[in-house]
Coordinates of C-alpha atoms and ligand atoms in Angstrom, one line a residue:
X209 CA -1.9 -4.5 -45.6
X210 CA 0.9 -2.1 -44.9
X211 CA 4.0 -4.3 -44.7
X212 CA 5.7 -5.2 -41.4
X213 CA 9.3 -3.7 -43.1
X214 CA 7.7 -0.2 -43.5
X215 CA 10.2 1.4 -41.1
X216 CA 7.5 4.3 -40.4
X217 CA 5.1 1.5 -38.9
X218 CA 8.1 0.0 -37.0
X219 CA 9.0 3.3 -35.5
X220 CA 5.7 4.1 -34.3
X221 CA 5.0 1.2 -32.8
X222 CA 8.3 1.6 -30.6
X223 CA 7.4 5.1 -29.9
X224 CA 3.8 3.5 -28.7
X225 CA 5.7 0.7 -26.9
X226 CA 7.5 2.5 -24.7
X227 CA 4.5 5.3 -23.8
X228 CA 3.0 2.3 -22.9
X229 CA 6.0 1.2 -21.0
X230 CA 5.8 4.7 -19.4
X231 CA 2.1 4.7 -18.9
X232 CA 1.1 1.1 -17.1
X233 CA 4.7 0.7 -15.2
X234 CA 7.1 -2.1 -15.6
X235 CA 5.3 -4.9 -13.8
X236 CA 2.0 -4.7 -15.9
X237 CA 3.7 -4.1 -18.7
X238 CA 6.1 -7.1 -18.6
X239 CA 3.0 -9.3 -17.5
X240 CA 0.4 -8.3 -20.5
X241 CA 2.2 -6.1 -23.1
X242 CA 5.3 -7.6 -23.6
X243 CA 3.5 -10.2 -25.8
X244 CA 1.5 -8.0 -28.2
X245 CA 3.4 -8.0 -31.8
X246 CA 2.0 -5.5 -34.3
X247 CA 0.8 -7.6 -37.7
X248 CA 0.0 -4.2 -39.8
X249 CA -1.7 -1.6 -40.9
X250 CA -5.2 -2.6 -42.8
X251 CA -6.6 0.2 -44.0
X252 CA -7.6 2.1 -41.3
X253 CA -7.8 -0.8 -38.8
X254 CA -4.5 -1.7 -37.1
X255 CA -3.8 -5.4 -36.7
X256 CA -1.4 -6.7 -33.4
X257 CA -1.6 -10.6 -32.3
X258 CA -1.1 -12.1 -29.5
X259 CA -0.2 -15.6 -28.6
X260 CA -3.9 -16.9 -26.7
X261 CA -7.4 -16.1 -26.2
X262 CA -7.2 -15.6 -23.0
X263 CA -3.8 -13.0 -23.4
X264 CA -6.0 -11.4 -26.6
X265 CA -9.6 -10.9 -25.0
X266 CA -7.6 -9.4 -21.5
X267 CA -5.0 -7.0 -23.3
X268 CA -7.9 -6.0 -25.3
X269 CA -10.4 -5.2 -22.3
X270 CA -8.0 -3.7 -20.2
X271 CA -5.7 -2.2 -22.6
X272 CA -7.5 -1.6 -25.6
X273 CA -8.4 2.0 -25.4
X274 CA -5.0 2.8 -24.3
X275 CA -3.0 1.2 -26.9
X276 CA -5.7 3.2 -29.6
X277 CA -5.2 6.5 -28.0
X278 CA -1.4 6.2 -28.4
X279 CA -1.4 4.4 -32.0
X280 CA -4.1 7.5 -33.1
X281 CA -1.7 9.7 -31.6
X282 CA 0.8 8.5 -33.6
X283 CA -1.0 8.0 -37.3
X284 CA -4.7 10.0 -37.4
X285 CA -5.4 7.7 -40.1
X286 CA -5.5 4.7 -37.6
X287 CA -9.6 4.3 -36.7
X288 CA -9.1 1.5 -34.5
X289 CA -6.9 -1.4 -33.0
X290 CA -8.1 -5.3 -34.0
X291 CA -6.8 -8.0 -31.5
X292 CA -6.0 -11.0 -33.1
X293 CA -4.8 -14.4 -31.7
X294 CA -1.7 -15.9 -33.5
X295 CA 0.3 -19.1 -32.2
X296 CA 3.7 -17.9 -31.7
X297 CA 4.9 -20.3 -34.4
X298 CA 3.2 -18.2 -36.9
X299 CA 4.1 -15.0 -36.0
X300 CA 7.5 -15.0 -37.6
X301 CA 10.1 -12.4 -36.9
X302 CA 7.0 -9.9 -36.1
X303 CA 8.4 -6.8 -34.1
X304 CA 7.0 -8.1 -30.7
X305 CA 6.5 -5.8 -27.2
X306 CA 9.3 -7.2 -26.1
X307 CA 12.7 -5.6 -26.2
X308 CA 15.1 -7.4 -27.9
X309 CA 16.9 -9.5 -25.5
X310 CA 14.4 -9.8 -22.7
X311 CA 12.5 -13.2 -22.6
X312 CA 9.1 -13.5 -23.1
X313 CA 6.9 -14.5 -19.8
X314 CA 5.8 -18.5 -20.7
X315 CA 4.2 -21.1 -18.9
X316 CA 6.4 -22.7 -16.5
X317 CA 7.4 -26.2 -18.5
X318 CA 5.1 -29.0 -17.7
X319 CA 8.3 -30.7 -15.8
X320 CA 8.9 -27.8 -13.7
X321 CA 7.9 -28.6 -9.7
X322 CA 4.8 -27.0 -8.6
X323 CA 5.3 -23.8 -7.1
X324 CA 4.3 -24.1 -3.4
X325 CA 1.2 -22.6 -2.4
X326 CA 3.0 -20.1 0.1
X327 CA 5.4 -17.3 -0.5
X328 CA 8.6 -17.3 2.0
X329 CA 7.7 -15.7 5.0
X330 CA 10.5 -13.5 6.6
X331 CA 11.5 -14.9 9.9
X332 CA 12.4 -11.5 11.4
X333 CA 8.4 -11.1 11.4
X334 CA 7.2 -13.0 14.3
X335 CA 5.2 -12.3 17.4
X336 CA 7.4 -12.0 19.5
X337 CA 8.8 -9.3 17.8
X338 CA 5.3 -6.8 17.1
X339 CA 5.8 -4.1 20.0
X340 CA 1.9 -4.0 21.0
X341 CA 0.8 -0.3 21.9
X342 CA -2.4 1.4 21.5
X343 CA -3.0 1.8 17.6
X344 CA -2.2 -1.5 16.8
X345 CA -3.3 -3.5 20.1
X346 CA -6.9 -4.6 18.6
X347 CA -5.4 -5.7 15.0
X348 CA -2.7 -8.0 17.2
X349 CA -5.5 -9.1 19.4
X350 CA -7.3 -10.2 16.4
X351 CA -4.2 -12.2 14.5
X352 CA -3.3 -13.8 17.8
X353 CA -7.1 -15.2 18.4
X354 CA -6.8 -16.1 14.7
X355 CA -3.3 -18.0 14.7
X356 CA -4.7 -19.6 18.0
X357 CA -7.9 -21.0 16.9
X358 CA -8.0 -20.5 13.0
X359 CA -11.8 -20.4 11.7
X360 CA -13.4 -19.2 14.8
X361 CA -16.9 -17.8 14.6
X362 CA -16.5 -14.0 14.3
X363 CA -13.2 -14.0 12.8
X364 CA -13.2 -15.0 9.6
X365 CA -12.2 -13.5 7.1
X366 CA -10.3 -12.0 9.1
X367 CA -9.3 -8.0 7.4
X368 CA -6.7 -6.0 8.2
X369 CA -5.9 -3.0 7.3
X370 CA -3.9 0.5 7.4
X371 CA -1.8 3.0 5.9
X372 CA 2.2 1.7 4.7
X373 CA 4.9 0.3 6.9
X374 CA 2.4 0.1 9.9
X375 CA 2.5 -3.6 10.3
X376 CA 0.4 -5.5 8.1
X377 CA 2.7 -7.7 6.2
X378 CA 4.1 -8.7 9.6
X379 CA 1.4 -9.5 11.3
X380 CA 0.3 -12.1 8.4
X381 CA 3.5 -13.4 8.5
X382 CA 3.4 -13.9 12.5
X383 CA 0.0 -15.7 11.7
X384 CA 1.4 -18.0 9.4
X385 CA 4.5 -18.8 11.4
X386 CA 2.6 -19.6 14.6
X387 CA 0.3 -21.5 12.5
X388 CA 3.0 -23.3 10.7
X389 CA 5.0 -24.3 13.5
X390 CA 3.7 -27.6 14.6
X391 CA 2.4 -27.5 18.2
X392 CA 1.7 -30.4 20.5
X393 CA -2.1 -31.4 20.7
X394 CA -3.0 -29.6 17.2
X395 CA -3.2 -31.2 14.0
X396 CA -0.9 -29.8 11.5
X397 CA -2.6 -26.3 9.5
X398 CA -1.3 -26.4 5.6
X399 CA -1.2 -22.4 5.2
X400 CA -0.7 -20.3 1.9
X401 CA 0.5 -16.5 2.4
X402 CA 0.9 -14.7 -0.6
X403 CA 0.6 -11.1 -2.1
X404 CA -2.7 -10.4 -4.1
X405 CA 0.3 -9.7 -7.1
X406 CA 1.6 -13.2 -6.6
X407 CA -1.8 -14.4 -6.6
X408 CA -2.4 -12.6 -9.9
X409 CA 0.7 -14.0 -11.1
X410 CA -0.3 -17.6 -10.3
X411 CA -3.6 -17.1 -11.6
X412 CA -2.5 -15.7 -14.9
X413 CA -0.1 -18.5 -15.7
X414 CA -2.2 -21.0 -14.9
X415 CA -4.7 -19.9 -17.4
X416 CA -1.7 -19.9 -19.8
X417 CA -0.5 -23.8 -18.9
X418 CA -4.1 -24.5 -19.0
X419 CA -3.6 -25.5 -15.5
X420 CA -6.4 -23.3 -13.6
X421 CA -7.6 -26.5 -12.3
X422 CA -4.4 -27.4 -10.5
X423 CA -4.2 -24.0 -9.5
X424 CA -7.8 -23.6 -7.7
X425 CA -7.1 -27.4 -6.0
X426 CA -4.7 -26.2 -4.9
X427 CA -5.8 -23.2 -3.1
X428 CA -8.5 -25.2 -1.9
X429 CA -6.8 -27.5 -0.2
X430 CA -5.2 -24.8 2.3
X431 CA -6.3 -24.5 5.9
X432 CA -6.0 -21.0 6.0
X433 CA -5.5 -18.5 2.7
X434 CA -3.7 -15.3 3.0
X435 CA -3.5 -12.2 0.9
X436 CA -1.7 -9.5 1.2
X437 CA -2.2 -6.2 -0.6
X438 CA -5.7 -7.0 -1.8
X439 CA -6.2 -3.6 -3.0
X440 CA -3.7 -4.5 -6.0
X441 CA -6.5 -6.4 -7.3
X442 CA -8.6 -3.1 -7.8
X443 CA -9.2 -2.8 -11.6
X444 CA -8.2 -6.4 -12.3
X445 CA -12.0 -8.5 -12.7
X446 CA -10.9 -12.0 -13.3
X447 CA -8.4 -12.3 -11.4
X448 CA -10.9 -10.5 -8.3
X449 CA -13.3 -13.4 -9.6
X450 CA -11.2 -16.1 -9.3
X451 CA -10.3 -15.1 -5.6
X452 CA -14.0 -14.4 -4.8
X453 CA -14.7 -17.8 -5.6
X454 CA -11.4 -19.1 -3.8
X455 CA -12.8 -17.0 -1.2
X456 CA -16.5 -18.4 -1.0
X457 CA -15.1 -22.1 -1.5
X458 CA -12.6 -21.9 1.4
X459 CA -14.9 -20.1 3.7
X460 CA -17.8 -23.0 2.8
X461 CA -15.7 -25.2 4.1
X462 CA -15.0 -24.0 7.0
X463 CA -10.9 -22.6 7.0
X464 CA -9.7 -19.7 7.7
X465 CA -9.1 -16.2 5.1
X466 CA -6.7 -13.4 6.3
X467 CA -6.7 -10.4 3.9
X468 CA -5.1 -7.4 4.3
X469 CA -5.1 -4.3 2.5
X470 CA -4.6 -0.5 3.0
X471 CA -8.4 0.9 3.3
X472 CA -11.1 -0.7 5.0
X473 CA -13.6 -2.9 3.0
X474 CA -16.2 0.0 2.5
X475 CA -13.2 2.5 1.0
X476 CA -11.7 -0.1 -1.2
X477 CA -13.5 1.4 -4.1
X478 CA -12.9 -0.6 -7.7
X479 CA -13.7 -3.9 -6.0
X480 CA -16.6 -5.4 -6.8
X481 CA -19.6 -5.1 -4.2
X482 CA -20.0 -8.8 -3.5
X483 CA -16.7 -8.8 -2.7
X484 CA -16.3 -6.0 -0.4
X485 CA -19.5 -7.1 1.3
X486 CA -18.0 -10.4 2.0
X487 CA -14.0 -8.9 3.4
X488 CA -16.0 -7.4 5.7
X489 CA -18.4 -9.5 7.3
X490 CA -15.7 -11.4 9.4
X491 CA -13.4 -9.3 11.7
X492 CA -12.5 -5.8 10.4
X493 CA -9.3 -4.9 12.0
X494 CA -7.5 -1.1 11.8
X495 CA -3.6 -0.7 12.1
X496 CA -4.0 3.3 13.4
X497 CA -1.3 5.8 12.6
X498 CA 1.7 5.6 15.4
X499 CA 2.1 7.3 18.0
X500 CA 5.1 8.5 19.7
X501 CA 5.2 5.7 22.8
X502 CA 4.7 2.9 20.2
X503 CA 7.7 4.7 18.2
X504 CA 9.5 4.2 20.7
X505 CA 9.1 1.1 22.4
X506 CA 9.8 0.1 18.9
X507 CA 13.1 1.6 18.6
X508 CA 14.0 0.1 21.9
X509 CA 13.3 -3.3 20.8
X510 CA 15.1 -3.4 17.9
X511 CA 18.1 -1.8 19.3
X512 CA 17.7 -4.1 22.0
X513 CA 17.9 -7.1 19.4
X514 CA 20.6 -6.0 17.3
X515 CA 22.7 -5.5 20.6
X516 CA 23.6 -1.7 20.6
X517 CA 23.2 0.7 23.3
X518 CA 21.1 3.6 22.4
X519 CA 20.6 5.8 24.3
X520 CA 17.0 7.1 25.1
X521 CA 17.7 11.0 24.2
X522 CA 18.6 9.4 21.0
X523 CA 15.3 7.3 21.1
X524 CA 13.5 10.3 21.9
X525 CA 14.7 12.0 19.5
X526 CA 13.9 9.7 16.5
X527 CA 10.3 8.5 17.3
X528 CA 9.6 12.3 17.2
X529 CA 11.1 13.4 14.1
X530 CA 9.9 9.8 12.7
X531 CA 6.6 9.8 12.3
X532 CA 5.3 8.3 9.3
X533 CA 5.8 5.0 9.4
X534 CA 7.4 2.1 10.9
X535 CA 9.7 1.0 8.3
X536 CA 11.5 4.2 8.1
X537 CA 12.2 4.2 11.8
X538 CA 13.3 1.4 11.3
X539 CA 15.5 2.0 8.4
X540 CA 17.0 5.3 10.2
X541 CA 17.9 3.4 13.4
X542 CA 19.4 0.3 11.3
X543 CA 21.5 3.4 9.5
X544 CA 22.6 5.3 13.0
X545 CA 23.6 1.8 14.0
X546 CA 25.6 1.2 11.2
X547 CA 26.8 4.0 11.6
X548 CA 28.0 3.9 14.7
X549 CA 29.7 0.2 13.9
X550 CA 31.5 1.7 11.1
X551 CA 33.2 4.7 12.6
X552 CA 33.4 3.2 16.2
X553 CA 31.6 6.4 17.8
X554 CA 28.6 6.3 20.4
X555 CA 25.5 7.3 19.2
X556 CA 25.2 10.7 20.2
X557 CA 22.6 13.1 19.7
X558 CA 24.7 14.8 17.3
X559 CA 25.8 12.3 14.9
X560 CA 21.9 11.4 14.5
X561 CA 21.5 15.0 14.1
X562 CA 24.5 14.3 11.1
X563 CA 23.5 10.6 9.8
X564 CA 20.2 11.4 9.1
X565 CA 19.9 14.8 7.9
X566 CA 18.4 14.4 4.4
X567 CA 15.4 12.3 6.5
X568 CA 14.8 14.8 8.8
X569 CA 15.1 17.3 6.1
X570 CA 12.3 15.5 4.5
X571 CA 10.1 15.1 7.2
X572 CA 10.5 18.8 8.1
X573 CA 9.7 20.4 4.8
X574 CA 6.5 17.6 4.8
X575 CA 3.9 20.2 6.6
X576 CA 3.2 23.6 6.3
X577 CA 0.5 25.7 7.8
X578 CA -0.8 26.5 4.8
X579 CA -1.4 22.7 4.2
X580 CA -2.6 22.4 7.9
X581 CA -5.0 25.0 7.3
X582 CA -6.4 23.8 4.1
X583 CA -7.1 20.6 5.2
X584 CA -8.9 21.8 8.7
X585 CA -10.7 23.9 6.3
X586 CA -12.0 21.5 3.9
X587 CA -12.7 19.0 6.8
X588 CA -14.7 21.5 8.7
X589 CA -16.1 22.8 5.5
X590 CA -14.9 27.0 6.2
X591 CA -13.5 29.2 3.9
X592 CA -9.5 29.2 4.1
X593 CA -9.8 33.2 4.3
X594 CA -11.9 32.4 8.1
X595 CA -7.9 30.7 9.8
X596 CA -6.9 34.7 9.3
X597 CA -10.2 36.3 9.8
X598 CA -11.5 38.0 13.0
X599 CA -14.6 36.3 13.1
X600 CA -15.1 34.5 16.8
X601 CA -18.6 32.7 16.3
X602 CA -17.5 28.9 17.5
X603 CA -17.9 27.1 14.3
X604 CA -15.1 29.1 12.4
X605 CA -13.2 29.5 16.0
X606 CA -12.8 26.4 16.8
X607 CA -11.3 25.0 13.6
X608 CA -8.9 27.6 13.6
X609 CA -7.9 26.7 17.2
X610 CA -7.6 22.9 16.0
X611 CA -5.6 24.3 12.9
X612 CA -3.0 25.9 15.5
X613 CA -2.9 23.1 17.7
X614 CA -1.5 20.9 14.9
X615 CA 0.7 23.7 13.4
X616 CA 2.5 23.0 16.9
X617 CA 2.0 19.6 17.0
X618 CA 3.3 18.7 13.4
X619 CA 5.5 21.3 12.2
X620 CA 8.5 23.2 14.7
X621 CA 7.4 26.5 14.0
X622 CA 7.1 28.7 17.1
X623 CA 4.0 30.3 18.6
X624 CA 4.8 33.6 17.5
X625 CA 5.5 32.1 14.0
X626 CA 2.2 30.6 13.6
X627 CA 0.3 33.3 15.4
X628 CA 1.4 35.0 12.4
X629 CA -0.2 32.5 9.9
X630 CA -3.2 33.1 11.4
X631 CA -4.0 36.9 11.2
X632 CA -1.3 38.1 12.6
X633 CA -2.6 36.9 16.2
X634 CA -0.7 36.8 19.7
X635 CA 1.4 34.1 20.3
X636 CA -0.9 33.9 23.6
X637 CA -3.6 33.2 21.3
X638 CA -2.1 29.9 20.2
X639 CA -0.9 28.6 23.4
X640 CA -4.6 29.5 24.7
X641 CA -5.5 27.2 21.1
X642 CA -3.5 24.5 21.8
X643 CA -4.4 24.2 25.6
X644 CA -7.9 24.2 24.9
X645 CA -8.1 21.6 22.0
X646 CA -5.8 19.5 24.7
X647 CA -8.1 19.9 27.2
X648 CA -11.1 18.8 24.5
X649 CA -9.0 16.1 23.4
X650 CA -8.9 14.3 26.9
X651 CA -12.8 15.1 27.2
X652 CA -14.7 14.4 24.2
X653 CA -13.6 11.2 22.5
X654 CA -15.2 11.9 19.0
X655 CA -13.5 15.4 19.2
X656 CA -10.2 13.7 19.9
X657 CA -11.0 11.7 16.8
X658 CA -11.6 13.3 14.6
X659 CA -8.3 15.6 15.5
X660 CA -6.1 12.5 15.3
X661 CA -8.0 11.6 12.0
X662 CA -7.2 14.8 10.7
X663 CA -3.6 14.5 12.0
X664 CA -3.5 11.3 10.4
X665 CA -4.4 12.5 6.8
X666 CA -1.7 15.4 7.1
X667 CA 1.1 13.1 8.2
X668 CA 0.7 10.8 5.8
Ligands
ADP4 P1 2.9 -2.9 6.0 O1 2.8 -4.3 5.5 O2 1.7 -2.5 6.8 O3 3.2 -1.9 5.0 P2 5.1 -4.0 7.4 O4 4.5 -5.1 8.1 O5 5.9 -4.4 6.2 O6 4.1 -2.8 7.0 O7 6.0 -3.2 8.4 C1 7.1 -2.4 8.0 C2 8.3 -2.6 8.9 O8 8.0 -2.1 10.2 C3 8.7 -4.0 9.1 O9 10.1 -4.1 9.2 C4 8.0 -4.4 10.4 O10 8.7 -5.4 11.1 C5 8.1 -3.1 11.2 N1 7.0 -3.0 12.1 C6 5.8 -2.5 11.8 N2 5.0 -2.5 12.9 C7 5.8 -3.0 13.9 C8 5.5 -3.3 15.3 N3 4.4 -3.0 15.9 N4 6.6 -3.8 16.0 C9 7.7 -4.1 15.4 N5 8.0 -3.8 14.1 C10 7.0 -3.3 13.4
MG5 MG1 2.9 -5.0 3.5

């Protein structure tokens, strides 16, 4: 066996250490690869350890094609990768994953306190402070019936779900504080909120403390489980089977699941079927994109909270230019407002206009007509030349007339402008588009729809 002091072995295997790095991200990288340490070279057959059965069989199912690929890449004569398992006592001064001076992830020590079954909850995420408007109304209906009567017929599991920043996390929290907070007349609810990561986490080192036992007891033991981020768990089989059968044990008995996640059950591809069958046979609810009014009301109750006086052009302005999600509404007010502290000047239009340029910048370089119009293309299945073309028959006219009424709507062209995109066309044209798919909007409800899905997909 090639020798472990064969500096051409130990370079490679950096150079393969850190495209792995590159390749799988820090997080996954620090929780499986850190521990693999490279024995030598047999032959053709590469030899790494690693420090349990568990660690080996995993790194080797989930990694093992990846770690080849990079090792071939490095030294053709390398056939294949063996996984070994090696006690760490015996595997000497091995060149490990690790870098140098980082510690290697262990098993809590036996003496170490239990970790709690819930993660902290952030207390700015309550109830009282989720502005309700239309897209959201049904998922807050739903986690208000569940923090009210947990386990009600119809409600469990209970799945929520949407795109980033529109409210999940907070919600679950605003569960698990109302449900947390003793109230007279109710017995006490034990509840565990936690993301699917952390559940991972938990999961993985108790396998390694050869504590899984502990672990599942103590899920079991919760009145209500929640998860957020489920879709992290996409790609990850044991740790999906151990909360399937968290999932099936809780629900047996009768307390309460909340999951949330950022498709619905039926999209969330990469989980396995029994699982996705069972997310969504409770309550399935949908966090829809914002819209301008729940923008701002939003805006107004946080500026009413931190105590500043904003004025509503200001408000105005913001919940129109900042559309994608709620956290970076809310992170451009929290920085006009700091702004304003800092230099002692009232929030004017102007200085928003100033402090948040690079946003706005951002958001205005997002869309582009060309973009528009490839997407209405592709979702009403025309040819992109037809958004230029003469051609009136309806089913290539009207997609062209929804493709102008969102150039308007999400980008701050001007009619004449996007007339232009479109063949050269009047700017009367568009503002005869854009009134019509208005007027269609307020009449057909699928129509309307399927516009706002569309709107949906390009905004985000
Ligand atoms: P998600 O988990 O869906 O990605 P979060 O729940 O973390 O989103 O929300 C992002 C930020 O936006 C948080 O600061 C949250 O308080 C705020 N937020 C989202 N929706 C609302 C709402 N309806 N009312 C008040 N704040 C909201
Ligand atoms: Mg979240």
């Amino acid at each position: 066996m090639a020798s472990l002091g064969d500096n051409h072995l130990a370079e490679a295997w950096a150079r393969v250490r850190a495209r792995l790095l590159a390749e799988v991200g820090e997080v996954e990288y620090r929780t499986w690869l850190k521990q693999v340490t490279l024995s030598g070279l047999n032959g053709d057959e590469l030899v790494v350890t690693l420090p349990t059965r568990f660690l080996r069989d995993w790194v080797n199912k989930e990694y093992g094609e990846l770690i080849t690929a990079f090792w071939q890449a490095e030294n053709g004569a390398v056939r294949r990768v063996e996984f070994r398992t090696a006690p760490a006592a015996a595997r000497g001064n091995a060149p490990s994953l690790a870098e140098p001076a980082a510690a290697p992830l262990t098993a809590p020590p036996a003496a170490a306190k239990p970790e709690g079954s819930s993660a902290p909850l952030d207390p700015r995420f309550t109830f009282e402070t989720f502005v309700v408007g239309k897209p959201n109304e049904f998922a807050y209906a739903c986690a208000r019936r569940v923090a009210e009567a947990p386990a009600s017929a119809g409600f469990n599991p209970l799945f929520l779900y949407g795109g980033v920043g529109l409210g999940k996390t907070h919600l679950m929290h605003a569960i698990a504080w109302e449900l947390s907070t003793k109230q007279p007349g109710r017995a006490p609810v034990s509840v565990a909120y936690m993301s699917a990561e952390k559940f991972m986490y938990r999961f993985i080192n108790a396998l390694r403390s050869q504590s899984t036992l502990e672990f599942k007891n103590e899920l079991r033991s919760v009145d209500v489980l929640m998860i957020d981020d489920l879709q992290f768990l996409i790609g990850k089989d044991n740790t999906q089977e151990e909360f399937f059968h968290t999932f099936n044990a809780l629900v047996d008995a009768g307390k309460q699941i909340v999951v949330s996640a950022d498709k619905s059950p039926s999209d969330l591809s990469g989980l396995e079927d029994r699982l996705r069958t069972r997310l969504g046979c409770g309550m399935v609810a949908d966090l829809h994109a914002t819209t301008f009014e729940l923008r701002y009301s939003i805006l107004e109750a946080k500026a009413q909270r931190a105590g500043v006086d904003v004025a509503p052009k200001v408000l105005e302005f913001l919940a129109r230019k900042i559309t994608s999600n709620n956290r970076e509404l809310e992170g451009a007010l929290n920085r006009l407002v700091a702004h304003a502290n800092l230099f002692n000047r009232p929030l004017t239009l102007e200085t928003a206009h100033e402090v948040l340029h690079d946003v706005l910048k951002a958001h205005d370089r997002k869309i582009s007509i060309q973009e528009i119009q490839k997407r209405v293309c592709e979702h009403y299945n025309i040819r992109i030349a037809e958004m230029s073309s003469a051609r009136r028959a309806r089913n290539i006219a009207r997609p062209r007339q929804v493709a102008m009424y969102l150039a308007k709507q999400l980008t701050s062209k001007s009619l004449p402008d996007i007339g232009r995109h479109f063949g050269d066309r009047d700017h009367t044209t568009v503002m005869h588009a854009v009134n019509r798919i208005t007027q269609l909007i307020a009449e057909d409800a699928a129509f309307a729809e399927d516009v706002e899905l569309l709107k949906r997909t390009l905004e985000n």
